[in-house]
Coordinates of C-alpha atoms in Angstrom, one line a residue:
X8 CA -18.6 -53.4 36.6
X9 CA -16.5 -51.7 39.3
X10 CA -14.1 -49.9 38.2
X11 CA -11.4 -48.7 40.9
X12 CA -9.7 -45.8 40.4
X13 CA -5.8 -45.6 40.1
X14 CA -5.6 -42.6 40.3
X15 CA -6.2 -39.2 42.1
X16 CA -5.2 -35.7 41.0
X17 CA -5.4 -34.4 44.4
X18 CA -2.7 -31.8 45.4
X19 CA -2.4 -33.1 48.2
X20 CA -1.4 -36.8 46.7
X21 CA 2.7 -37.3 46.0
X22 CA 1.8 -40.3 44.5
X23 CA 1.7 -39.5 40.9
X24 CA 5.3 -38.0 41.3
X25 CA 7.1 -40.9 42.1
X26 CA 8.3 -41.7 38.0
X27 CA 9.3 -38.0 37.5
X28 CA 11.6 -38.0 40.4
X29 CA 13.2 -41.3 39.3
X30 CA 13.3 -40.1 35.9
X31 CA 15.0 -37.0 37.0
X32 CA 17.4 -38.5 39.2
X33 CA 18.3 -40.9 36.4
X34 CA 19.3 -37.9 34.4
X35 CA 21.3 -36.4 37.0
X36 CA 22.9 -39.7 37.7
X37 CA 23.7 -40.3 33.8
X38 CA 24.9 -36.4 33.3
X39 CA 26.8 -36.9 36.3
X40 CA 28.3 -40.1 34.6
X41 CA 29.2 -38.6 31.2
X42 CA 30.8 -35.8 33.0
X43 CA 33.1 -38.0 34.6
X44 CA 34.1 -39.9 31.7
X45 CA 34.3 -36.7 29.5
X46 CA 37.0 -35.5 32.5
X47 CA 38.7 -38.9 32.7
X48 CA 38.9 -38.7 29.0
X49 CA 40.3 -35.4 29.1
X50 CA 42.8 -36.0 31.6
X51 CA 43.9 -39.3 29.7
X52 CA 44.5 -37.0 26.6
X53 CA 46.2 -34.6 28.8
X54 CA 49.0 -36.9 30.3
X55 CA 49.3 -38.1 27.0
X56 CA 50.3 -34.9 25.7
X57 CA 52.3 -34.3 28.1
X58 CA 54.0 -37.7 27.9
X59 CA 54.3 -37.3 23.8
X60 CA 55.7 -33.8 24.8
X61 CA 58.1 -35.6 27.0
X62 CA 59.2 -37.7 24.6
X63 CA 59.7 -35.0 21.8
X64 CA 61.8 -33.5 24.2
X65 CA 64.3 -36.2 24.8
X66 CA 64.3 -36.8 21.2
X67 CA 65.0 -33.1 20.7
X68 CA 68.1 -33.3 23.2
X69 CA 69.1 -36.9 21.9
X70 CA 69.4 -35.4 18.4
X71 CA 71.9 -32.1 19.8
X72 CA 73.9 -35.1 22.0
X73 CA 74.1 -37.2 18.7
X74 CA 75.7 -33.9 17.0
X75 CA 78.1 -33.1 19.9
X76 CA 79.2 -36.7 20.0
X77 CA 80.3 -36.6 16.1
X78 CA 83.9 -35.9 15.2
X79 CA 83.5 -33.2 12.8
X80 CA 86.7 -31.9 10.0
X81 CA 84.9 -28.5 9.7
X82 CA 84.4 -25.8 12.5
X83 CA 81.1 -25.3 12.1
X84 CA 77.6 -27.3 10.6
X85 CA 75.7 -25.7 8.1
X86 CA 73.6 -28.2 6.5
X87 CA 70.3 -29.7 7.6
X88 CA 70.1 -32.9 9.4
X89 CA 67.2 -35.3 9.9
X90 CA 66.8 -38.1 13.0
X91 CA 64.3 -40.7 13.9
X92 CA 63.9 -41.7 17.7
X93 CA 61.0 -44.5 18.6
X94 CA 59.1 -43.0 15.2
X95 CA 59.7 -39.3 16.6
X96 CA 61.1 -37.2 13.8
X97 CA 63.3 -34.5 14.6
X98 CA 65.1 -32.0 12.2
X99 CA 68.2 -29.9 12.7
X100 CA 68.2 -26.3 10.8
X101 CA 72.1 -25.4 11.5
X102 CA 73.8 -22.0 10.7
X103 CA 76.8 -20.7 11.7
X104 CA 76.2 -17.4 14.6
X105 CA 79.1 -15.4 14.3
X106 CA 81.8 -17.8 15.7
X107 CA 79.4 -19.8 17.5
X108 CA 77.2 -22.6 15.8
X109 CA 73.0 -22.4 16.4
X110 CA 71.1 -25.1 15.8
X111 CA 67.3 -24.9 15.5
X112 CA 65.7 -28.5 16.4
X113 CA 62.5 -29.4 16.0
X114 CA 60.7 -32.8 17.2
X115 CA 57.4 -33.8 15.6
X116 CA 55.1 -36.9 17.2
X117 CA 51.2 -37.8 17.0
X118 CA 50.4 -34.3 15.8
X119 CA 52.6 -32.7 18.6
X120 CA 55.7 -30.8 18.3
X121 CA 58.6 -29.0 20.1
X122 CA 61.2 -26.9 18.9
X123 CA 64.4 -25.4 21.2
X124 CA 67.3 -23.4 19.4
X125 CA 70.7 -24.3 21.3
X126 CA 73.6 -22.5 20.5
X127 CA 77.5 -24.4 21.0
X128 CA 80.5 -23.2 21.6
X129 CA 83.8 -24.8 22.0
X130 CA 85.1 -27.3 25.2
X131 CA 89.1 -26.0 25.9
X132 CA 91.4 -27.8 24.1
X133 CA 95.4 -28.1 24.5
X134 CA 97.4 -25.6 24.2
X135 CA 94.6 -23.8 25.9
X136 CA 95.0 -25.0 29.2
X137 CA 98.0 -23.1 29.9
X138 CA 97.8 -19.6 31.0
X139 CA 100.9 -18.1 28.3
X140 CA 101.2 -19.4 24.6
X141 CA 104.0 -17.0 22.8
X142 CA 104.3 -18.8 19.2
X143 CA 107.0 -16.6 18.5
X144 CA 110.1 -19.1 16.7
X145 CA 113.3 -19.0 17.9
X146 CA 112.1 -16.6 21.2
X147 CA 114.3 -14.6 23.4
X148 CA 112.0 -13.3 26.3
X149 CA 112.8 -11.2 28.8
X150 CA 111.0 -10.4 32.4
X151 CA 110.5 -7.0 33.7
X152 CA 108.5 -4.6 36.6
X153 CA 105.6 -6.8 38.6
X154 CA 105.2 -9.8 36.1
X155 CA 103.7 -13.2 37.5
X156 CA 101.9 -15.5 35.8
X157 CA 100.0 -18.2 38.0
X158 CA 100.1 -21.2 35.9
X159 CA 102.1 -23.4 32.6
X160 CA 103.7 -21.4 29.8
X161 CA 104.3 -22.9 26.8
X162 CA 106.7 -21.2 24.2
X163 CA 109.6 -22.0 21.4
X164 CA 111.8 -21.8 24.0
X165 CA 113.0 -21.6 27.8
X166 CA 115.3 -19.0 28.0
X167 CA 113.6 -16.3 30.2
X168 CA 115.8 -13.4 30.9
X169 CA 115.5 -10.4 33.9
X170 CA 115.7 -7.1 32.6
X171 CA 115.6 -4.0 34.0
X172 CA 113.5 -1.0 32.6
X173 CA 113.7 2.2 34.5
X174 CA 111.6 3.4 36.5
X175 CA 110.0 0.0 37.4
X176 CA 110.6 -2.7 40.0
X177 CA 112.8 -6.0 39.4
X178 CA 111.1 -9.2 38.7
X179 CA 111.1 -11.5 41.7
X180 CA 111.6 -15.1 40.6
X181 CA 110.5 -17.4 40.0
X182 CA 108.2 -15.0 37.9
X183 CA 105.5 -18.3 37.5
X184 CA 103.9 -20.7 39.2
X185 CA 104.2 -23.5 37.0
X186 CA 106.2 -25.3 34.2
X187 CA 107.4 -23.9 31.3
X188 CA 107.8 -26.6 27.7
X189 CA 109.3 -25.8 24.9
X190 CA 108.0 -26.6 21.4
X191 CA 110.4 -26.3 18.2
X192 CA 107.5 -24.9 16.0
X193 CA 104.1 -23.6 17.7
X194 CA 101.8 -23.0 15.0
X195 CA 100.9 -18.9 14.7
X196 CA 97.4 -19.0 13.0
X197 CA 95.1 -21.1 14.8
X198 CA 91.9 -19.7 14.1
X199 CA 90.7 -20.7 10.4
X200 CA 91.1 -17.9 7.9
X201 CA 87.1 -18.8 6.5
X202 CA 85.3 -18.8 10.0
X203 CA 85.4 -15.3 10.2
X204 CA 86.1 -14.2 6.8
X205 CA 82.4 -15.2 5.3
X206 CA 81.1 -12.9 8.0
X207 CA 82.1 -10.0 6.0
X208 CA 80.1 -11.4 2.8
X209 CA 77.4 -9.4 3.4
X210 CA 75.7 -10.0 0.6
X211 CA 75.3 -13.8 1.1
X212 CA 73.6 -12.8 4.5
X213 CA 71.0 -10.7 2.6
X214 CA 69.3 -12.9 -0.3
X215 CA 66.1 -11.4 0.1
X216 CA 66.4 -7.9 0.6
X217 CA 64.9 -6.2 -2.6
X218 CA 65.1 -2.7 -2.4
X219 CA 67.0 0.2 0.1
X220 CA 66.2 3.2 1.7
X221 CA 68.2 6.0 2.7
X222 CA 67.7 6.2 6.4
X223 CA 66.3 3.8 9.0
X224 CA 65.3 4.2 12.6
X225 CA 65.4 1.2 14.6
X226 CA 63.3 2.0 17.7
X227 CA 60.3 0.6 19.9
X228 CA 57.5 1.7 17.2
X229 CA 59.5 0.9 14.1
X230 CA 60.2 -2.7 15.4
X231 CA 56.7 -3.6 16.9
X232 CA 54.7 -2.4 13.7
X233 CA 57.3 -3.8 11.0
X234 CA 56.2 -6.0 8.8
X235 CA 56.3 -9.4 10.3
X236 CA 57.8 -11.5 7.3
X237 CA 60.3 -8.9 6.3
X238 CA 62.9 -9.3 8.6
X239 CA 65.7 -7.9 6.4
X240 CA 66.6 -4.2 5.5
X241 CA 69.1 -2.6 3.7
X242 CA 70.1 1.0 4.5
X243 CA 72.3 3.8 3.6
X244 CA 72.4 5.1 7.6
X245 CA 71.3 3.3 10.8
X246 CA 70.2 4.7 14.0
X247 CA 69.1 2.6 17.1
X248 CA 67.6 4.6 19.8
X249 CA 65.3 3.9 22.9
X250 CA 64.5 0.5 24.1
X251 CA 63.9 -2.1 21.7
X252 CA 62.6 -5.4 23.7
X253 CA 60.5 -8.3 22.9
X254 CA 59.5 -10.9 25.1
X255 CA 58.4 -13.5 23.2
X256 CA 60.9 -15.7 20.3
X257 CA 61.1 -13.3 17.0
X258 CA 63.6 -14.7 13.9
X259 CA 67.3 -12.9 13.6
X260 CA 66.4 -9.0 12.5
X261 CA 69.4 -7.8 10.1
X262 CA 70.4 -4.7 8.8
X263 CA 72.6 -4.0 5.8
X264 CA 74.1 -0.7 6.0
X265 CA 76.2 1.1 3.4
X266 CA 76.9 4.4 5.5
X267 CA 77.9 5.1 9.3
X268 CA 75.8 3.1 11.8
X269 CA 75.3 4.8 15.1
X270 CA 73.5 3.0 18.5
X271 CA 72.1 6.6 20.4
X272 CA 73.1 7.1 24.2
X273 CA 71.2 5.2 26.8
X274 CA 69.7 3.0 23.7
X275 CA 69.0 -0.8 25.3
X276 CA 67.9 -3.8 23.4
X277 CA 67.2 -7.5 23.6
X278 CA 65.9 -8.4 20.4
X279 CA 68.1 -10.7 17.6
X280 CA 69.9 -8.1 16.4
X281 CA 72.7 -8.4 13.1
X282 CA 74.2 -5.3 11.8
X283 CA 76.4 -5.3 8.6
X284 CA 77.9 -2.0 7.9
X285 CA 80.6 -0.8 5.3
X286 CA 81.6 2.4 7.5
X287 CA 81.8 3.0 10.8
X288 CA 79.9 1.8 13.7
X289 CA 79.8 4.0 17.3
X290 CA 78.1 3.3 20.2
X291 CA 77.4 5.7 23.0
X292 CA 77.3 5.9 26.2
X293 CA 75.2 4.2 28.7
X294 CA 74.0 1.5 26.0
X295 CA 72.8 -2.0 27.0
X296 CA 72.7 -4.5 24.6
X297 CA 72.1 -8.3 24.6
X298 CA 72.3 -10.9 21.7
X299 CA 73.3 -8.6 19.1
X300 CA 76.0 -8.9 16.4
X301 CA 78.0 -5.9 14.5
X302 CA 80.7 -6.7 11.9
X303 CA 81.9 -3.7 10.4
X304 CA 84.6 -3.3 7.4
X305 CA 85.7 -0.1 9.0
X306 CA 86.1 1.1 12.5
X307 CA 84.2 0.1 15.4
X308 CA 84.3 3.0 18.7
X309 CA 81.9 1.8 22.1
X310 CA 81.6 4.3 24.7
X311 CA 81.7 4.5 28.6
X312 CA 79.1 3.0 30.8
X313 CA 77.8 0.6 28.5
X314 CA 76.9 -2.9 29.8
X315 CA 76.6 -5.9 26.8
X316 CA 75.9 -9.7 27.2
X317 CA 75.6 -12.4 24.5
X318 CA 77.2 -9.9 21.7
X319 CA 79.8 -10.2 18.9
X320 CA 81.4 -7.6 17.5
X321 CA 83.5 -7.7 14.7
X322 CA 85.9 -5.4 12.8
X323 CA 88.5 -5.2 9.4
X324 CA 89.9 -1.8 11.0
X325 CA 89.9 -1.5 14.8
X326 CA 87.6 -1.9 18.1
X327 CA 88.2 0.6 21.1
X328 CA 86.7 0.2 24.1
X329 CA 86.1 2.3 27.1
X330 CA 84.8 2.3 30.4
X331 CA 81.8 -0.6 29.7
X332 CA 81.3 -4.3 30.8
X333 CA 80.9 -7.1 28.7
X334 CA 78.8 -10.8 30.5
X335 CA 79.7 -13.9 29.0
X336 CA 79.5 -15.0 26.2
X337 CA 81.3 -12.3 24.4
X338 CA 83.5 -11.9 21.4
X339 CA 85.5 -9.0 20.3
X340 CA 87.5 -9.7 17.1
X341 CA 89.7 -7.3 15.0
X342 CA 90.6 -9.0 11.4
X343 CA 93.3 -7.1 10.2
X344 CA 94.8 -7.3 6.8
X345 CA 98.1 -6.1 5.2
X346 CA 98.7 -5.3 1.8
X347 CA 101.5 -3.8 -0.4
X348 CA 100.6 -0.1 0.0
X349 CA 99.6 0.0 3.7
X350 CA 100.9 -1.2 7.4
X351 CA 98.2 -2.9 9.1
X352 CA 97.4 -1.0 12.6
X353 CA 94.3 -2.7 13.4
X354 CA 94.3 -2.1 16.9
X355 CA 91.9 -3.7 19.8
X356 CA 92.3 -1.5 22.6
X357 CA 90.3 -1.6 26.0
X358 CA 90.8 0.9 28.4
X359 CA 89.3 0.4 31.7
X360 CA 86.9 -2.4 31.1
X361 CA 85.4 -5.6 32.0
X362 CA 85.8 -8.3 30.0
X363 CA 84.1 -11.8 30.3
X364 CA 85.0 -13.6 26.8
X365 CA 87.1 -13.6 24.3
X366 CA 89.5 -10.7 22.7
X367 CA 90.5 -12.3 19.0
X368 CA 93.0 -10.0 16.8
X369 CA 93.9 -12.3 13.3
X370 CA 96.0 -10.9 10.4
X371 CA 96.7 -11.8 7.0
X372 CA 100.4 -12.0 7.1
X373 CA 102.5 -12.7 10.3
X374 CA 105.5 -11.8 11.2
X375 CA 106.3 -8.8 9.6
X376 CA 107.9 -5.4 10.4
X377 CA 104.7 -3.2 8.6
X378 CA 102.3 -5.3 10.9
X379 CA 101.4 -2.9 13.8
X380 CA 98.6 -4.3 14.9
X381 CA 97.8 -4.8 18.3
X382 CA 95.6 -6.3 21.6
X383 CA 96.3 -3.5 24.0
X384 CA 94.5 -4.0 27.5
X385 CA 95.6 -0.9 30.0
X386 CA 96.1 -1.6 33.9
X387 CA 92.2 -0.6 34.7
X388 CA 90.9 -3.3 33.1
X389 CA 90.1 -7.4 33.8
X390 CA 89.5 -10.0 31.2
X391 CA 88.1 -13.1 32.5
X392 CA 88.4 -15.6 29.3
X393 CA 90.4 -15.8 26.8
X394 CA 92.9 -13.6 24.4
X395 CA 94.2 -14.5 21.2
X396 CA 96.7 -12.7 19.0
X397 CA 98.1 -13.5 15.9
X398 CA 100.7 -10.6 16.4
X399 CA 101.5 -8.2 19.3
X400 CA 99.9 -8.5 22.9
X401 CA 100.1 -5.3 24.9
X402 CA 98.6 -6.8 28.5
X403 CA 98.7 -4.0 31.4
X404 CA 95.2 -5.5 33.1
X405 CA 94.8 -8.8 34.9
X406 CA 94.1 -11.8 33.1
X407 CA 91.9 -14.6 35.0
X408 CA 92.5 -17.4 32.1
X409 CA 94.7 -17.8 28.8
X410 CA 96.3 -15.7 26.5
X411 CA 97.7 -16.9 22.9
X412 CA 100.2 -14.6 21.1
X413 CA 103.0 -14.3 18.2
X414 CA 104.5 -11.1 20.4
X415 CA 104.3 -10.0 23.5
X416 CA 104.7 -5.6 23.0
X417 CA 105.5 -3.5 25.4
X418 CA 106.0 1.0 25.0
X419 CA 107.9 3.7 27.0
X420 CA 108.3 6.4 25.0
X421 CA 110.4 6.6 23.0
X422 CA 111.5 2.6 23.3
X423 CA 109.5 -0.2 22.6
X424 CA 110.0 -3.7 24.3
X425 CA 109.4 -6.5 21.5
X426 CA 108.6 -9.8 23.8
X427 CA 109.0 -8.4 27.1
X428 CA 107.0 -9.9 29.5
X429 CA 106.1 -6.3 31.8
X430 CA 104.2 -6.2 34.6
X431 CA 102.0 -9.0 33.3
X432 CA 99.4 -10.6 35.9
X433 CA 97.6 -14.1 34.4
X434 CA 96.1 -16.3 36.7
X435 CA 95.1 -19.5 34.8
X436 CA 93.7 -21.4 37.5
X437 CA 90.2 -18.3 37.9
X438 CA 88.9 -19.9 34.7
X439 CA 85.9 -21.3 35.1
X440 CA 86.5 -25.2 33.5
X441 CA 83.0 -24.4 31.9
X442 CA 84.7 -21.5 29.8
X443 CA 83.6 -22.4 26.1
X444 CA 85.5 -20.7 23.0
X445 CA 84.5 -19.6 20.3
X446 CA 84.4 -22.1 17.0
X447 CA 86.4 -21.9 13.8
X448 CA 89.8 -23.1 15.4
X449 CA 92.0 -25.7 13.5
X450 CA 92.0 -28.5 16.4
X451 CA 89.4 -30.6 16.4
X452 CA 87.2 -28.7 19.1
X453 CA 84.4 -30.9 20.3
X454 CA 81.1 -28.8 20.9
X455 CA 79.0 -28.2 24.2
X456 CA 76.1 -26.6 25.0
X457 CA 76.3 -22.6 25.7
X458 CA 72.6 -21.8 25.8
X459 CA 69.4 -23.0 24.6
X460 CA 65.9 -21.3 24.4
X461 CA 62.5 -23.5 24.3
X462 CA 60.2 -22.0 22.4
X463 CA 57.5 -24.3 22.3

């Protein structure tokens, strides 16, 4: 039998070759394949992570429009609220931040999530859109030296009188631009006794601090190695110095401190920052400082050259400012008190400054001889915002936007000029109509959006 051969292992004979190569082109042709379908896979996943994230993210601003939307008796929102949009569950953590509300919003979908802290302030409400509110019953006002106010002035009464005090010019009049109303009865107090009363409970800010210490440094190295679930410290003494910064999202860091606080010259900081002292609190010079709060039960003293933005400050016995620049938003807030035994001369005095926010001076009792206390802004300085007295305004600056006050003060030694309107200079109309105000007010303030920060 003849057997032909199929065969041939010659080198020089390709022939045997021809299944590997299809083999092997099958295999690059089948990896090549799976490749693409892993990456069309991937990319399918990816734009629908990015829709879901999309979607979280309108539910996340639905659920803060919902809230602005609602008419609301209290000032500010302090209990947790839960929404559903299209089976995306969002939660609202909300807390009052100093007299601003922050609400923490988180959206959850399909194993995705986003979460954006927004904090609210308040839109101008009447009587607020008029550049002079003197609440005053029964006033008697008189005009003196370089006073003009551009803009409406509300007040218990009309009757605007020229006087003359020597040594300055005579009013030209019409002293406004404008049109003055008359109310019977302007109410005195408008700012809610509680708003910014429960700022002073410290304690109720504090529920997990356990132990004290005598001393603590607050600086670069002391922040960045702290322990990372203790955010809380309570303190006999406080020191800031250096710069304290952190670029990425870190909870609120509070301080309790029973002693004298003191923020060290040329000390900057942009971290979350509470302080809650018993005693004194100073800052020096050539400190910058952003989205920080300081309520003290004693005396509050910031030096020259220091810039702030985003800060509250807050004080039972006095502020004094000199020679620094506050960015909006910023409140500075005197809560005075008057008792039996003592006159109440809890002063807020700013001496050639910049001011973009609001200047706040509240008191326990109205009206009375033995309340001193005072919003006193020398001729150096500018406030752009708002100003808010619940007894004597001394205004010597320019005002670009509202002021709100039981008494209008003015001093030559040795006289001094109870609702004299002297050399005053407001100019409602520089106000920017997207000017918020602070919360806690009895009107009915509807919310808007000051700020909000996406952290994931």
């Amino acid at each position: 039998m003849k057997i032909h051969r199929i065969y041939s292992a010659k080198s020089d004979d390709e022939s045997g070759y021809v299944l590997s190569s299809v083999l092997i082109v099958g295999v690059l042709l089948t990896s090549f394949l799976m490749s693409l379908f892993v990456i069309i896979i991937a990319v399918q996943n990816s734009a629908l992570k990015r829709l879901n994230k999309k979607k979280i993210d309108l539910a996340c601003q639905s659920a803060i429009q919902t809230i602005i939307s609602e008419d609301r008796s209290a000032p500010f929102i302090t209990e947790t609220l839960s929404f559903k949009f299209d089976s995306i569950t969002v939660e609202t953590n909300c807390l009052q931040k100093g007299l601003f509300q922050e609400i923490l919003v988180t959206g959850k979908y399909e194993g995705d999530s986003s979460q954006v802290i927004y904090m609210l302030g308040g839109k101008q409400p009447e009587p607020f859109s008029n550049a002079l509110i003197q609440s005053r019953g029964n006033l008697r006002s008189t005009v003196a030296g370089n006073t003009f106010i551009n803009g409406d002035i509300l007040a218990t009464s009309k009757k605007f009188s020229v006087g003359r005090i020597t040594g300055l010019g005579r009013t030209t009049m019409p002293f406004y631009k404008g049109t003055i109303t008359s109310q019977d009865s302007i109410p005195s107090k408008l700012l809610i006794d509680s708003s910014y009363n429960s700022l002073y409970d410290f304690e109720s800010h504090h529920s997990k601090i356990t132990t004290s210490q005598e001393y603590f440094l607050l600086n670069e190295p002391n922040y960045s190695n702290r322990d990372k679930e203790v955010n809380e410290i309570n303190t006999y003494e406080l020191e800031l110095d250096g710069k304290i910064y952190s670029e990425e999202y870190s909870p609120v860091f509070r301080i309790l401190v029973k002693g004298i606080a003191k923020i060290n010259e040329a000390t900057s900081s942009n971290i979350d920052l509470e302080i809650f002292s018993d005693s004194t609190v100073t800052i020096e010079g050539n400190v910058s400082l952003e989205n920080c709060i300081i309520v003290s039960k004693d005396e509050v003293y910031i030096n020259k050259n220091s810039s702030f933005r985003n800060v509250q400050f807050f004080s039972k016995k006095g502020i004094t400012i000199d020679g620094c620049e506050f960015l909006y938003p910023s409140i500075i807030s005197v809560n005075g008190e008057l008792n039996e035994s003592t006159r109440d001369t809890s002063n807020l005095i700013i001496t050639n400054s910049i001011i973009n926010g609001m200047l706040l001076l509240t008191s326990n009792v109205i009206g009375l001889d033995a309340n001193k206390s005072k919003i006193s802004v020398d001729k150096k300085s500018l406030v752009h915002g708002m100003i808010y007295s619940e007894n004597n305004l001394e205004l010597h600056g320019t005002l670009n936007g509202t002021a709100y006050t039981y008494n209008t003060y003015y001093y030559k030694k040795p006289t001094e000029y109870l609702n004299w309107l002297v050399n005053i200079s407001i100019d409602r109309s520089k106000l920017d109509k997207n000017f918020l105000l602070p919360l806690g007010f009895k009107q009915n303030i509807k919310m808007k959006i000051l700020g909000a920060e996406w952290l994931h």
